[in-house]
Amino acid sequence: MNKITAAITAVGGYVPDYVLSNTILETMVDTNDEWITTRTGIKERRILKGEGKGTSYLAIKAAQDLLRKGNIDPKEIDLVLMATTTPDMPVASTGVFVASQIGAVNAFAYDLQAACSSFLYGMSTASAYIETGRYKKILLIGADKMSSIIDYTDRATCIIFGDGAGAVLFEPNYEGLGFQDEFLRSDGIGRDYLKIDAGGSILPPSKETVENRQHYVFQDGKTVFKYAVKGMADVSEMIMQRNNLTKENVDWLVAHQANKRILDATAGRMELDEAKVLMNIEKYGNTTSATLPLLLFDFEKKLKKGDNLIFAAFGGGFTWGSIYLKWAYDTK
Ligand code: UT7
């Protein structure tokens, strides 16, 4: 029997209806459309409104979209991997709830947290499980309700992030398609530059932490930017070299949507034509764990069987890496 590789065989996605545009942000903080557009490439982001709706709401919608489009029986799913930085609650895995809600009653489920690299690392985990032959259908969901941890009085962060979810199904492939190689890194030096100070075990939530706004995301954008540009470009170049890939035979760059300038720098180092760089940052902003699957969701029709895709991400921690995957199907 041929070697088992792990292929993506279905894609789903969901973004909430409410659009938070740059124009609206201008009325909330001291910023302007021109600054946001030129510094980040973002024009608008989606925000999940409504009492009691958490990340699971987004994840369930994305998973249901995948199940419907792929005509997949949720009872056949073996594992639901939930990549998220904004779980519904600190204890009680969001993935477990999502699995039950979508009818994946024969699956086990858990959450995976690596900030903006959560989904990329999840691709590695899902692929490894498939390659062992132990599981046949793994649903990997990337979902974040970033609006739940963003301070909408802080112009340094509130212009960047948005809410959304995407999902992919991993299955065994016997034609050599799917996951090919990975180069994943992390460095604890990043902890000072992108974090939420309070609410964890070091600084449990209190009246003071809330008053000091320590339950919101803090980012030293300039420093993160420098590490991200170098990190994403380095790993993407490395994965190309190691697999004898060139600017000609890489078909698509599927990279974390944090800042258009970081994407341009990564594509530049790979010498990739702009047309090969998938981009939707202008309409969703940075949706953390959801950026990679939302790119697949938006551009699925362009992807052809056998295409060479380079995935890349950089996130808090720091966490970063690159994955080389051969696309496994044509969309009708
Ligand atoms: O996804 C996880 C990883 N995260 C990232 O990859 C994010 C990486 N960082 C970035 O994308 C960028 O650093 C930002 C978009 C966050 C900020 O862009 P920047 O070009 O690094 O700006 P900056 O923070 O250096 O600020 C430049 C100026 C400052 O004013 P002065 O000191 O030069 O007078 C800021 O106060 O722009 C000011 N500024 C703003 N002005 C208008 C900062 N935020 C805003 C704003 N509107 N929203």
Short mmCIF file of C-alpha atoms and ligand atoms in Angstrom, two decimals, residues 29-32 35-36 39-40 115-116 154-161 194 219-226 228 256-259 261-262 286 288 314-316, ligand 1:
data_model
loop_
_atom_site.label_atom_id
_atom_site.label_comp_id
_atom_site.label_asym_id
_atom_site.label_seq_id
_atom_site.Cartn_x
_atom_site.Cartn_y
_atom_site.Cartn_z
CA VAL A 29 -10.46 56.23 18.86
CA ASP A 30 -7.96 58.77 17.53
CA THR A 31 -7.23 57.11 14.19
CA ASN A 32 -8.04 57.45 10.52
CA TRP A 35 -3.29 55.41 8.64
CA ILE A 36 -4.95 52.02 9.11
CA ARG A 39 0.06 50.65 7.91
CA THR A 40 -1.95 47.40 7.90
CA ALA A 115 -1.88 32.41 19.45
CA CYS A 116 -1.85 33.29 15.74
CA ASP A 154 -6.62 51.29 22.59
CA ARG A 155 -5.92 52.39 19.02
CA ALA A 156 -2.78 50.26 18.88
CA THR A 157 -4.79 47.03 18.95
CA CYS A 158 -8.48 47.70 18.25
CA ILE A 159 -7.87 48.55 14.60
CA ILE A 160 -6.20 45.21 13.91
CA PHE A 161 -8.34 42.34 15.14
CA LEU A 194 2.15 40.30 22.89
CA GLN A 219 0.93 44.44 21.93
CA ASP A 220 4.25 46.17 21.33
CA GLY A 221 3.46 46.31 17.64
CA LYS A 222 6.81 47.57 16.39
CA THR A 223 8.79 44.76 18.06
CA VAL A 224 6.31 42.06 17.04
CA PHE A 225 6.41 43.44 13.51
CA LYS A 226 10.22 43.05 13.30
CA ALA A 228 7.19 38.59 12.35
CA HIS A 256 -1.38 34.63 8.45
CA GLN A 257 -3.20 37.92 7.87
CA ALA A 258 -1.67 40.21 10.50
CA ASN A 259 -0.40 43.05 8.37
CA ARG A 261 3.35 44.76 4.95
CA ILE A 262 4.42 41.49 6.64
CA ASN A 286 -6.50 39.72 11.92
CA THR A 288 -5.91 35.06 14.81
CA PHE A 314 3.60 34.16 13.12
CA GLY A 315 2.02 34.83 16.50
CA GLY A 316 2.29 35.62 20.16
O1 UT7 B 1 -0.86 38.41 14.59
C1 UT7 B 1 0.06 38.30 15.61
C2 UT7 B 1 1.30 39.04 15.33
N1 UT7 B 1 1.05 40.43 15.26
C3 UT7 B 1 1.58 41.15 14.27
O2 UT7 B 1 2.20 40.61 13.39
C4 UT7 B 1 1.45 42.65 14.34
C5 UT7 B 1 2.77 43.30 14.06
N2 UT7 B 1 2.73 44.73 14.16
C6 UT7 B 1 2.10 45.55 13.29
O3 UT7 B 1 1.41 45.09 12.40
C7 UT7 B 1 2.34 47.04 13.39
O4 UT7 B 1 3.40 47.27 14.29
C8 UT7 B 1 1.11 47.86 13.83
C9 UT7 B 1 0.07 47.87 12.73
C10 UT7 B 1 0.51 47.26 15.09
C11 UT7 B 1 1.51 49.31 14.10
O5 UT7 B 1 2.16 49.84 12.96
P1 UT7 B 1 3.57 50.57 13.09
O6 UT7 B 1 3.92 51.04 11.75
O7 UT7 B 1 4.52 49.62 13.76
O8 UT7 B 1 3.23 51.79 14.00
P2 UT7 B 1 3.83 52.21 15.41
O9 UT7 B 1 3.26 51.38 16.49
O10 UT7 B 1 5.31 52.31 15.30
O11 UT7 B 1 3.28 53.68 15.52
C12 UT7 B 1 3.66 54.72 14.61
C13 UT7 B 1 2.91 55.99 14.97
C14 UT7 B 1 3.01 56.34 16.44
O12 UT7 B 1 3.02 57.74 16.57
P3 UT7 B 1 4.40 58.54 16.78
O13 UT7 B 1 4.97 57.98 18.04
O14 UT7 B 1 5.24 58.22 15.57
O15 UT7 B 1 3.95 59.96 16.86
C15 UT7 B 1 1.72 55.80 17.02
O16 UT7 B 1 1.32 56.47 18.19
O17 UT7 B 1 1.53 55.81 14.70
C16 UT7 B 1 0.77 56.05 15.89
N3 UT7 B 1 -0.37 55.14 15.90
C17 UT7 B 1 -1.54 55.41 15.28
N4 UT7 B 1 -1.96 56.48 14.59
C18 UT7 B 1 -3.22 56.44 14.09
C19 UT7 B 1 -0.45 53.91 16.46
N5 UT7 B 1 -1.67 53.37 16.24
C20 UT7 B 1 -2.36 54.28 15.50
C21 UT7 B 1 -3.64 54.30 14.96
N6 UT7 B 1 -4.03 55.39 14.26
N7 UT7 B 1 -4.50 53.28 15.11
#
